[in-house]
CSV table of C-alpha atoms and ligand atoms in Angstrom, one decimal:
chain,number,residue,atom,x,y,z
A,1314,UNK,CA,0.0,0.0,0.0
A,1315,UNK,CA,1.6,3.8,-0.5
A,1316,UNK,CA,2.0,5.7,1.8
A,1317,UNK,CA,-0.4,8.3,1.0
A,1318,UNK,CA,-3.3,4.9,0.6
A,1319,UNK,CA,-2.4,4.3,4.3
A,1320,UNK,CA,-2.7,7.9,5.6
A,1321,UNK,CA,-6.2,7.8,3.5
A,1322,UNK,CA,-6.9,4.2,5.4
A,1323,UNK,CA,-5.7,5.7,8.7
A,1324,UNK,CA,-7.6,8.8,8.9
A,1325,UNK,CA,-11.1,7.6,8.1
A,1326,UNK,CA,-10.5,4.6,10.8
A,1327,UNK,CA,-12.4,4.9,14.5
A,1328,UNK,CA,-10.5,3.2,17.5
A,1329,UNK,CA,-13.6,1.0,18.3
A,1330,UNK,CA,-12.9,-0.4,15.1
A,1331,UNK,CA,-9.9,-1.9,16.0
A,1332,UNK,CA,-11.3,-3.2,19.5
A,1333,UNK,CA,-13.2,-6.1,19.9
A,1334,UNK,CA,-11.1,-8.4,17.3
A,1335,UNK,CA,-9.4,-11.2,19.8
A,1336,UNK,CA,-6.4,-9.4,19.8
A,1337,UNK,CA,-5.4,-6.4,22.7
A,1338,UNK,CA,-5.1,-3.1,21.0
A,1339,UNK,CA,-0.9,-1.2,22.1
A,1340,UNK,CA,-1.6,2.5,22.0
A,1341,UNK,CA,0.8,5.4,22.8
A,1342,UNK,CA,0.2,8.8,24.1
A,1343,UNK,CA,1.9,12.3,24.1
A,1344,UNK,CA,1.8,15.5,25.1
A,1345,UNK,CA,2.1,18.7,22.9
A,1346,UNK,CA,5.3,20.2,23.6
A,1347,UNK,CA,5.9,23.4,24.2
A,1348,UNK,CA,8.9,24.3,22.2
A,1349,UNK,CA,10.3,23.6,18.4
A,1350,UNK,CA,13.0,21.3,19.9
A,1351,UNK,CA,10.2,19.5,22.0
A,1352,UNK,CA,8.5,18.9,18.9
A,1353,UNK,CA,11.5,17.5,16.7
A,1354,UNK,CA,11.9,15.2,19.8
A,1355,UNK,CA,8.5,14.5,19.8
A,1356,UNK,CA,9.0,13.0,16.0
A,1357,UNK,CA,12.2,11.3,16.8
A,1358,UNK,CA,9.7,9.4,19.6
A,1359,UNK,CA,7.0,8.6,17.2
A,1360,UNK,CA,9.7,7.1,14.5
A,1361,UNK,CA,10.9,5.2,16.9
A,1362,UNK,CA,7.8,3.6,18.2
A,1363,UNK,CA,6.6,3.7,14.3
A,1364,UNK,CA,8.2,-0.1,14.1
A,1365,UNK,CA,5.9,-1.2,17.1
A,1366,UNK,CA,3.3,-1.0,14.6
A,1367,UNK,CA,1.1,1.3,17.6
A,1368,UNK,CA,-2.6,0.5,17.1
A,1369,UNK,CA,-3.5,4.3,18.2
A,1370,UNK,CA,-1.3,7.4,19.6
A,1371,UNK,CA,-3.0,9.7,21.6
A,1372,UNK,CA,-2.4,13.6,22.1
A,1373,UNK,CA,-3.5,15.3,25.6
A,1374,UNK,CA,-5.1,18.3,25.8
A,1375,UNK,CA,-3.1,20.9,28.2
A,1376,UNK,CA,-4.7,21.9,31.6
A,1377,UNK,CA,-4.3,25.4,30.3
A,1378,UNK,CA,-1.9,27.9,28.7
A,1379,UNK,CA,-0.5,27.8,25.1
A,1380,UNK,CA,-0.1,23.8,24.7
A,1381,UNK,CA,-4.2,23.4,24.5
A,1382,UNK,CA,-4.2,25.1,20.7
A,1383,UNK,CA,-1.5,22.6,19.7
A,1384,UNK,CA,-3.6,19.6,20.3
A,1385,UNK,CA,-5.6,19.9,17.1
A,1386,UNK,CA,-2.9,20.5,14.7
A,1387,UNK,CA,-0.5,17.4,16.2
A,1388,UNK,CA,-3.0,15.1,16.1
A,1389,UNK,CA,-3.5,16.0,11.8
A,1390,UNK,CA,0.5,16.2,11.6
A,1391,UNK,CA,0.6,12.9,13.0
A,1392,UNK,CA,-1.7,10.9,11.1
A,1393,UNK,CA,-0.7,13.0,7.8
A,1394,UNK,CA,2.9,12.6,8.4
A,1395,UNK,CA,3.3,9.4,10.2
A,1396,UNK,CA,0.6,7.5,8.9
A,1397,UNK,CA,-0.7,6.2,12.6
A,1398,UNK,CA,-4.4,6.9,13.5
A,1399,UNK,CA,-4.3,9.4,16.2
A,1400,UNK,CA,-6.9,10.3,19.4
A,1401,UNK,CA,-7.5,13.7,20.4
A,1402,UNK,CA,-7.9,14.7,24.3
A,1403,UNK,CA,-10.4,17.1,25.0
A,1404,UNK,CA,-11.2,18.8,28.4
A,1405,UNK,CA,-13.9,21.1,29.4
A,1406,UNK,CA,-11.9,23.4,31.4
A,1407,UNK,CA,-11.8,26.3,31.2
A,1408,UNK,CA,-13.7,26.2,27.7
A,1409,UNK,CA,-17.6,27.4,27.2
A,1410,UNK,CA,-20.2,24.4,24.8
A,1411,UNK,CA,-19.8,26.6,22.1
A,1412,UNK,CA,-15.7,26.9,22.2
A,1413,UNK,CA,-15.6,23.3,22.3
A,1414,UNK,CA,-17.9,22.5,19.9
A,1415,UNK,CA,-15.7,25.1,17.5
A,1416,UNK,CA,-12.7,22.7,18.2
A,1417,UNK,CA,-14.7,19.6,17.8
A,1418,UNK,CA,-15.0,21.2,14.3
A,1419,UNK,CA,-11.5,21.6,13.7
A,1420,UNK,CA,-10.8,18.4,14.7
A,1421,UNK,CA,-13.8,16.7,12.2
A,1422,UNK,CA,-12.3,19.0,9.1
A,1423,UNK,CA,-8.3,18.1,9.9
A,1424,UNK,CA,-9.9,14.1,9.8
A,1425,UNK,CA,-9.5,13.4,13.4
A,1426,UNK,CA,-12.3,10.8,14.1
A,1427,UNK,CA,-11.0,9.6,17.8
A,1428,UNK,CA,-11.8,11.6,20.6
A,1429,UNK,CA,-11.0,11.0,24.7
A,1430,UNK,CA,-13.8,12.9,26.3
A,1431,UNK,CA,-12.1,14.4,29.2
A,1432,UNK,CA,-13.5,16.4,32.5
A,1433,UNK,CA,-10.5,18.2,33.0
A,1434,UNK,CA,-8.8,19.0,36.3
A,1435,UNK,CA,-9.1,21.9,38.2
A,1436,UNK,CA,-7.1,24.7,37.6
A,1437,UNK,CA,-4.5,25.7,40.2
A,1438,UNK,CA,-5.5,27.7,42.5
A,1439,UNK,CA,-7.0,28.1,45.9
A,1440,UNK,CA,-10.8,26.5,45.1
A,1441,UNK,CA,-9.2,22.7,44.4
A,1442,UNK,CA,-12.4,21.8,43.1
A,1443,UNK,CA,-13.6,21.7,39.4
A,1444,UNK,CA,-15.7,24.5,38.5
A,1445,UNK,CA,-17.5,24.6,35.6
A,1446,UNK,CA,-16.9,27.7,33.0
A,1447,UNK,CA,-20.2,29.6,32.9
A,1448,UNK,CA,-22.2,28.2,29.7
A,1449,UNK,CA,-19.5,25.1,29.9
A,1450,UNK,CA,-19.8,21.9,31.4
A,1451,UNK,CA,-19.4,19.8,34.9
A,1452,UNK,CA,-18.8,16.9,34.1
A,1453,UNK,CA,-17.3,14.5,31.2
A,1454,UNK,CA,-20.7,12.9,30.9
A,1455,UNK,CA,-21.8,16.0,29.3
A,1456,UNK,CA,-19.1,16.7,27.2
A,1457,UNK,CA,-19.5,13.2,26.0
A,1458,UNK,CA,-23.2,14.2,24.6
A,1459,UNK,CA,-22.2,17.7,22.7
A,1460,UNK,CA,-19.1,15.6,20.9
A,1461,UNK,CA,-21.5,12.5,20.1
A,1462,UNK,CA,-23.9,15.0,18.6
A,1463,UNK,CA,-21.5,17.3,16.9
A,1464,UNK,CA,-19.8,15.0,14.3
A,1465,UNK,CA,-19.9,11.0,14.1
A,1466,UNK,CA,-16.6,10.7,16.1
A,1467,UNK,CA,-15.4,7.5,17.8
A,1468,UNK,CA,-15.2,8.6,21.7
A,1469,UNK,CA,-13.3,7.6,24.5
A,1470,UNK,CA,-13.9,8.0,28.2
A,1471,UNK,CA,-11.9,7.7,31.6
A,1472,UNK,CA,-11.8,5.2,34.1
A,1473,UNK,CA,-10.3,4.8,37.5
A,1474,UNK,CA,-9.6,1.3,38.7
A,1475,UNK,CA,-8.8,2.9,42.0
A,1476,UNK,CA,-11.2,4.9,42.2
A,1477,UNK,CA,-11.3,9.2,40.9
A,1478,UNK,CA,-9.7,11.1,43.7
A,1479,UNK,CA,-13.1,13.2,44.0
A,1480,UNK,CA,-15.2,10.6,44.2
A,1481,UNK,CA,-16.7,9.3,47.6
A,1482,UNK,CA,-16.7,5.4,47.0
A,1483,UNK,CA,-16.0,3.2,43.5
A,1484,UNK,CA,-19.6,2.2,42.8
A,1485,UNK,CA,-20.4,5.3,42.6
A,1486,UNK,CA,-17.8,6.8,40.5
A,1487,UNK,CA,-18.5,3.4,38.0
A,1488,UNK,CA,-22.2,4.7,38.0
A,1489,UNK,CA,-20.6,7.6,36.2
A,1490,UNK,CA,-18.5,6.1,34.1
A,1491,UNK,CA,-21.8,3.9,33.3
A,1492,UNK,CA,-23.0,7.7,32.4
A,1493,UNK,CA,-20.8,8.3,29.9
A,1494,UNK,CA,-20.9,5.3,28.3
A,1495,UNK,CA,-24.2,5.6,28.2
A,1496,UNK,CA,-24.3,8.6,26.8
A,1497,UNK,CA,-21.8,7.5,23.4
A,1498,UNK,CA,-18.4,6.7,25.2
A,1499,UNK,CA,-17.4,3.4,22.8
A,1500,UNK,CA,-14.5,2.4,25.2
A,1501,UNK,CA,-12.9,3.4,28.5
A,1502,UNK,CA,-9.0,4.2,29.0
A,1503,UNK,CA,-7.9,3.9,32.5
A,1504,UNK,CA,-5.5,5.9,34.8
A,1505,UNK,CA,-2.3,4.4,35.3
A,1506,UNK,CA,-2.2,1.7,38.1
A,1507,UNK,CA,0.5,-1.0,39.5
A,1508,UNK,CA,-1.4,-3.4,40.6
A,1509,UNK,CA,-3.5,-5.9,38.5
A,1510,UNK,CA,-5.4,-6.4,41.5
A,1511,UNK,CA,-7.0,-3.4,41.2
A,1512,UNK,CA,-7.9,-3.5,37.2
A,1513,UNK,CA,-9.6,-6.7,37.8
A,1514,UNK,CA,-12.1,-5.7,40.1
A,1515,UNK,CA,-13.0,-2.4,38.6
A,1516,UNK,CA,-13.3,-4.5,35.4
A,1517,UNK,CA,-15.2,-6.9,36.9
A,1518,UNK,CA,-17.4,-4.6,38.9
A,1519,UNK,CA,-17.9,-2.3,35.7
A,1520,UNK,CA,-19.1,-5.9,33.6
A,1521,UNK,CA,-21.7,-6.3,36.4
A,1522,UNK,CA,-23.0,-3.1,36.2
A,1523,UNK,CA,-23.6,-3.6,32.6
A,1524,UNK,CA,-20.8,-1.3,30.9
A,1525,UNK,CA,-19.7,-3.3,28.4
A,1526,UNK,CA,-17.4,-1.7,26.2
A,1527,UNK,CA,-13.3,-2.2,26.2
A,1528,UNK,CA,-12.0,-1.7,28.5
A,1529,UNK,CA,-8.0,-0.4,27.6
A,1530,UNK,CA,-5.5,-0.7,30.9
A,1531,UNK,CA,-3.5,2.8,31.4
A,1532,UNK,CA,0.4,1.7,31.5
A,1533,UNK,CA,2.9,4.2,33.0
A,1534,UNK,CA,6.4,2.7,33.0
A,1535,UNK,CA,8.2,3.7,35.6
A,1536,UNK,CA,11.8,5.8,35.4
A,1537,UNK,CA,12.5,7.7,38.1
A,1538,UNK,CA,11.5,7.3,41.6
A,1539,UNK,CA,10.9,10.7,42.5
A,1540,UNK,CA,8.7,11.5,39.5
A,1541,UNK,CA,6.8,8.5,39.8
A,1542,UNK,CA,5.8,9.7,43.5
A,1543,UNK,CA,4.7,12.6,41.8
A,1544,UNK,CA,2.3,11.4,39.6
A,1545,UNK,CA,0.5,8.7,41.8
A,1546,UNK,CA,-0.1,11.7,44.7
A,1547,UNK,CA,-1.5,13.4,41.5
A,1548,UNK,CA,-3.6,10.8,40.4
A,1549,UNK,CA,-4.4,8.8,43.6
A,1550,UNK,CA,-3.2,6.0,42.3
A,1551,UNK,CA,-1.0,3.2,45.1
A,1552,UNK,CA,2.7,2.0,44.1
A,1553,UNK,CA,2.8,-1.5,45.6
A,1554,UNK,CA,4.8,-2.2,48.8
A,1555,UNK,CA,7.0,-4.6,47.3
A,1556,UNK,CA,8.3,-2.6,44.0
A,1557,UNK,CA,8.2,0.8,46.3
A,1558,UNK,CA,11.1,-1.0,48.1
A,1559,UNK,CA,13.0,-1.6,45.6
A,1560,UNK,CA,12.5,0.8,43.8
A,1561,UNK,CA,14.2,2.9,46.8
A,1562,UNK,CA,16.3,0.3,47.5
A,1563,UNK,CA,18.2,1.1,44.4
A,1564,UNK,CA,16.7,5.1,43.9
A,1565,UNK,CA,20.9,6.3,43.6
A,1566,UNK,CA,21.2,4.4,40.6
A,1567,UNK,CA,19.0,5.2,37.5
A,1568,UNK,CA,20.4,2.2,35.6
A,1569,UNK,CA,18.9,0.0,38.1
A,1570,UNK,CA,15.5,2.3,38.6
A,1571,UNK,CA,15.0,1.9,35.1
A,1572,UNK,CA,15.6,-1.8,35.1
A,1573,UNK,CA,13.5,-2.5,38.2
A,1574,UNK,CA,10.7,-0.3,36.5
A,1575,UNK,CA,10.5,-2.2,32.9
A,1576,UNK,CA,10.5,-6.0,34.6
A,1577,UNK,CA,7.5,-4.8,36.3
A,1578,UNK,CA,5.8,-3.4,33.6
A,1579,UNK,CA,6.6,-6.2,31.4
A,1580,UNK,CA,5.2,-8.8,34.3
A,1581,UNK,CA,2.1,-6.4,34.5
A,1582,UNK,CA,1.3,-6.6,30.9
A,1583,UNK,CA,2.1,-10.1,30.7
A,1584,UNK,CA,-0.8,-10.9,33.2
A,1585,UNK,CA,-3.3,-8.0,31.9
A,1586,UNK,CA,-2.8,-10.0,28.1
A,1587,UNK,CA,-3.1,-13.2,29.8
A,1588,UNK,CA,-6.5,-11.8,31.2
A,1589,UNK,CA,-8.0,-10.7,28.6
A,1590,UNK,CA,-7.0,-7.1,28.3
A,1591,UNK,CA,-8.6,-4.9,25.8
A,1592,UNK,CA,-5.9,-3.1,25.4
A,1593,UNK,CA,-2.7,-1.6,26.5
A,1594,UNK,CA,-2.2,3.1,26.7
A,1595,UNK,CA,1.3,3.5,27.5
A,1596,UNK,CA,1.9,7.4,28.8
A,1597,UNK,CA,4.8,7.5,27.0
A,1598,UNK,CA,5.7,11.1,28.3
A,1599,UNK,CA,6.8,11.4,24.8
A,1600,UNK,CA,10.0,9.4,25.2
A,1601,UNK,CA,10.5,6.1,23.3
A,1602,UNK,CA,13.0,3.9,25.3
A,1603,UNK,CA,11.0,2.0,27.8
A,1604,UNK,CA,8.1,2.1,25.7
A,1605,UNK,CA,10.2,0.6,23.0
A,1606,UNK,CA,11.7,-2.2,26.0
A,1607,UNK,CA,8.2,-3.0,27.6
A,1608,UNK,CA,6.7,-3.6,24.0
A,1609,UNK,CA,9.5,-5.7,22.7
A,1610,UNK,CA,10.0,-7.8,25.7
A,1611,UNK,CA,6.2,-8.8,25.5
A,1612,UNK,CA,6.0,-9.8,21.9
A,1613,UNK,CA,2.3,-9.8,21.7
A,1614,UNK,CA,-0.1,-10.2,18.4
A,1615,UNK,CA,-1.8,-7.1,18.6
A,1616,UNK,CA,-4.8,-4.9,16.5
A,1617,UNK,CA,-3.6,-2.6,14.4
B,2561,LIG,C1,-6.7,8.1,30.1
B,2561,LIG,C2,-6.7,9.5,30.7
B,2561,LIG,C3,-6.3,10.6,29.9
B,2561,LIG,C4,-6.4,11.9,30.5
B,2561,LIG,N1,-6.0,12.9,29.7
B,2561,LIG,C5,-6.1,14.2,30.1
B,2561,LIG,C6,-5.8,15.3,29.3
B,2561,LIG,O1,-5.4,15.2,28.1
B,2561,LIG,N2,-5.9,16.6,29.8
B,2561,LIG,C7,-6.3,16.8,31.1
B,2561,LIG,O2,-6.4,17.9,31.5
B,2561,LIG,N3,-6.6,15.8,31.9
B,2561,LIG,C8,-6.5,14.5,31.5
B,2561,LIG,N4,-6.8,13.4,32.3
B,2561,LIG,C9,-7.1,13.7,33.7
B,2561,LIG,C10,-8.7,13.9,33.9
B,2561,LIG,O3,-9.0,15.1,33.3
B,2561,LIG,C11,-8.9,14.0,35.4
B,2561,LIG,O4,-8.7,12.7,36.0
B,2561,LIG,C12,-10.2,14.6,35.8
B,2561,LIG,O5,-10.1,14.9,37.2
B,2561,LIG,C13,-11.5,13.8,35.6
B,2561,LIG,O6,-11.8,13.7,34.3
B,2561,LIG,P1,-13.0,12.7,33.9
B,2561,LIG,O7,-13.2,12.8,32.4
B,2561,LIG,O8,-12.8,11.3,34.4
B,2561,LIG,O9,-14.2,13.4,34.7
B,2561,LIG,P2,-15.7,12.9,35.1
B,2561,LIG,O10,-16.1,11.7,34.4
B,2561,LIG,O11,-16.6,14.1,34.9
B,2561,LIG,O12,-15.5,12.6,36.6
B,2561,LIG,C14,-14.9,13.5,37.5
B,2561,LIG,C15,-15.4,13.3,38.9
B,2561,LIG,O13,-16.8,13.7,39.0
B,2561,LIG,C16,-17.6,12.6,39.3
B,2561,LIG,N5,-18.8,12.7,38.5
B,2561,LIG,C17,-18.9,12.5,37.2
B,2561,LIG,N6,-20.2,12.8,36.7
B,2561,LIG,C18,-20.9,13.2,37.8
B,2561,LIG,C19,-22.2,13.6,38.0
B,2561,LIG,N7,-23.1,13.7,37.0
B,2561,LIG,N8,-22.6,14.0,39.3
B,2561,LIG,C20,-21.7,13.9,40.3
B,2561,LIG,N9,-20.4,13.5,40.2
B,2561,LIG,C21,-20.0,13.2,38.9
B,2561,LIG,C22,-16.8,11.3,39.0
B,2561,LIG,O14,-17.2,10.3,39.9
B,2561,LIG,C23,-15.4,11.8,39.4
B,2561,LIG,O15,-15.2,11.8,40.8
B,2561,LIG,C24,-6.8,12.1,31.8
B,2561,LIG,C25,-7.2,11.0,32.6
B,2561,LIG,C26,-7.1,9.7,32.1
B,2561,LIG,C27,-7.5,8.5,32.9
């Protein structure tokens, strides 16, 4: 096939297309960078990964500030130059129905057809709680609705297999994920988590409550102890006991960090394919090595 057949292929392909075939779907995502040398990095990460043959890549959308406007255009760059069908984030922070259904535009003309329907977090400041922007929306539930009606787009939602920070217990927070499913979300990516334990249950508890769509497992491999710390205060997400030691154990020498952080995300894919996993979303944070390791070392068939 040319290359210009498979960007044509590519672009007019939905995710949920791709899921549901036997095989787990391996899907990469990035952030828009904020400088020219970011983005040439950014393409030296994609070429790299290019050979993993990536189901999907997904773009986030910024929690604010100049980033948010690059979304649109990376995503179209990177199924036009790279020829891999690409998922838009989209928030409602900060952002009125009508702003976002201007983007939702963009994003239909540029031939974007995958969008993750995304709350948002709140932004910094003293409130720390999500308000909505006047004539905007509260929750991802609703954001889900104005993108399902806009244009036929294939659309994404969030799960928490621990639970969303916010959220008082898991049932409920899986009624609202039921919510946006219900609402047009054709499959549910998860926040990162460590311990399998807690993706079955959710998964299990989500398939008893009748959501029923794929379910893709959120992988975020680990290379620095510090800034894994970070991110899991962030998120809510738990490191388990047993990797934490080690992981600190050995926290003077990045070598070993690194190599203590791919075995386990290697062993936790192994046992999420051996499960039945949907699919795999590494948060790449837009560098290619361990991606590149964890994918190689698992050598599994996968959609794409
Ligand atoms: C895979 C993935 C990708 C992400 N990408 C981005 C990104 O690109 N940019 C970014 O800024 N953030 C991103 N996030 C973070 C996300 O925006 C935050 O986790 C945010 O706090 C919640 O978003 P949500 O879409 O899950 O919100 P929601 O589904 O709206 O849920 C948020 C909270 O509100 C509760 N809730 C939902 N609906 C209702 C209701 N009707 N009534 C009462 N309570 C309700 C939920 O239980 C939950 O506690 C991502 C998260 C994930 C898992």
């Amino acid at each position: 096939m040319s290359q210009a057949a498979a960007i044509q292929q590519n672009a007019s392909m939905r995710i949920d297309s791709l899921l549901g075939r036997g095989l787990p779907t391996i899907s990469f995502e990035f952030f828009p960078p904020k400088t020219e040398a970011g983005f040439a990095q950014l393409f030296n990460t994609i070429n790299d990964l290019h050979p993993l043959k990536p189901s999907y890549v997904s773009v986030t959308y910024g929690a604010g500030g100049s980033t948010r406007e690059k979304t649109v255009a990376l995503v179209a760059r990177i199924q036009r130059e790279s020829a891999i069908l690409a998922m838009a984030h989209l928030t409602c922070v900060g952002h009125t129905a009508d702003e976002i259904s201007g983007i939702l535009d963009e994003l239909w003309v540029a031939g974007v057809r995958n969008v993750l329907a995304l709350r948002g977090d709140p932004m910094a400041g003293p409130q720390g709680q999500f308000i909505s922007t006047p004539g905007g929306f509260g929750h991802a539930s609703e954001l889900v609705q104005l993108v399902r009606s806009r244009h036929d787009f294939c659309i994404g939602v969030a799960g928490y297999p621990e639970g969303h920070p916010e959220c008082l217990n898991r049932t409920r927070d899986l009624e609202m994920l039921k919510q946006k499913v219900d609402n047009g979300g054709s499959f549910v990516v998860t926040q990162l988590f460590f311990d399998n334990y807690d993706f079955y249950r959710f998964r299990d508890q989500a398939r008893k409550m009748g959501i029923t769509v794929p379910i893709i497992a959120g992988i975020m491999p680990i290379l620095n102890v510090s800034q894994i710390k970070r991110f899991i205060s962030m998120c809510g997400a738990k490191i388990p006991h047993q990797l934490l030691t080690k992981l600190e154990s050995v926290e003077q020498d990045p070598e070993a960090v690194y190599a203590a952080g791919i075995k386990h995300s290697v062993e936790q894919c192994r046992d999420l394919v051996a499960h039945g996993v949907d699919g795999l979303h590494f948060y790449t944070l837009n560098k290619s090595r361990a991606t590149v390791d964890i994918v190689r070392a698992l050598d599994v068939k996968h959609a794409y």
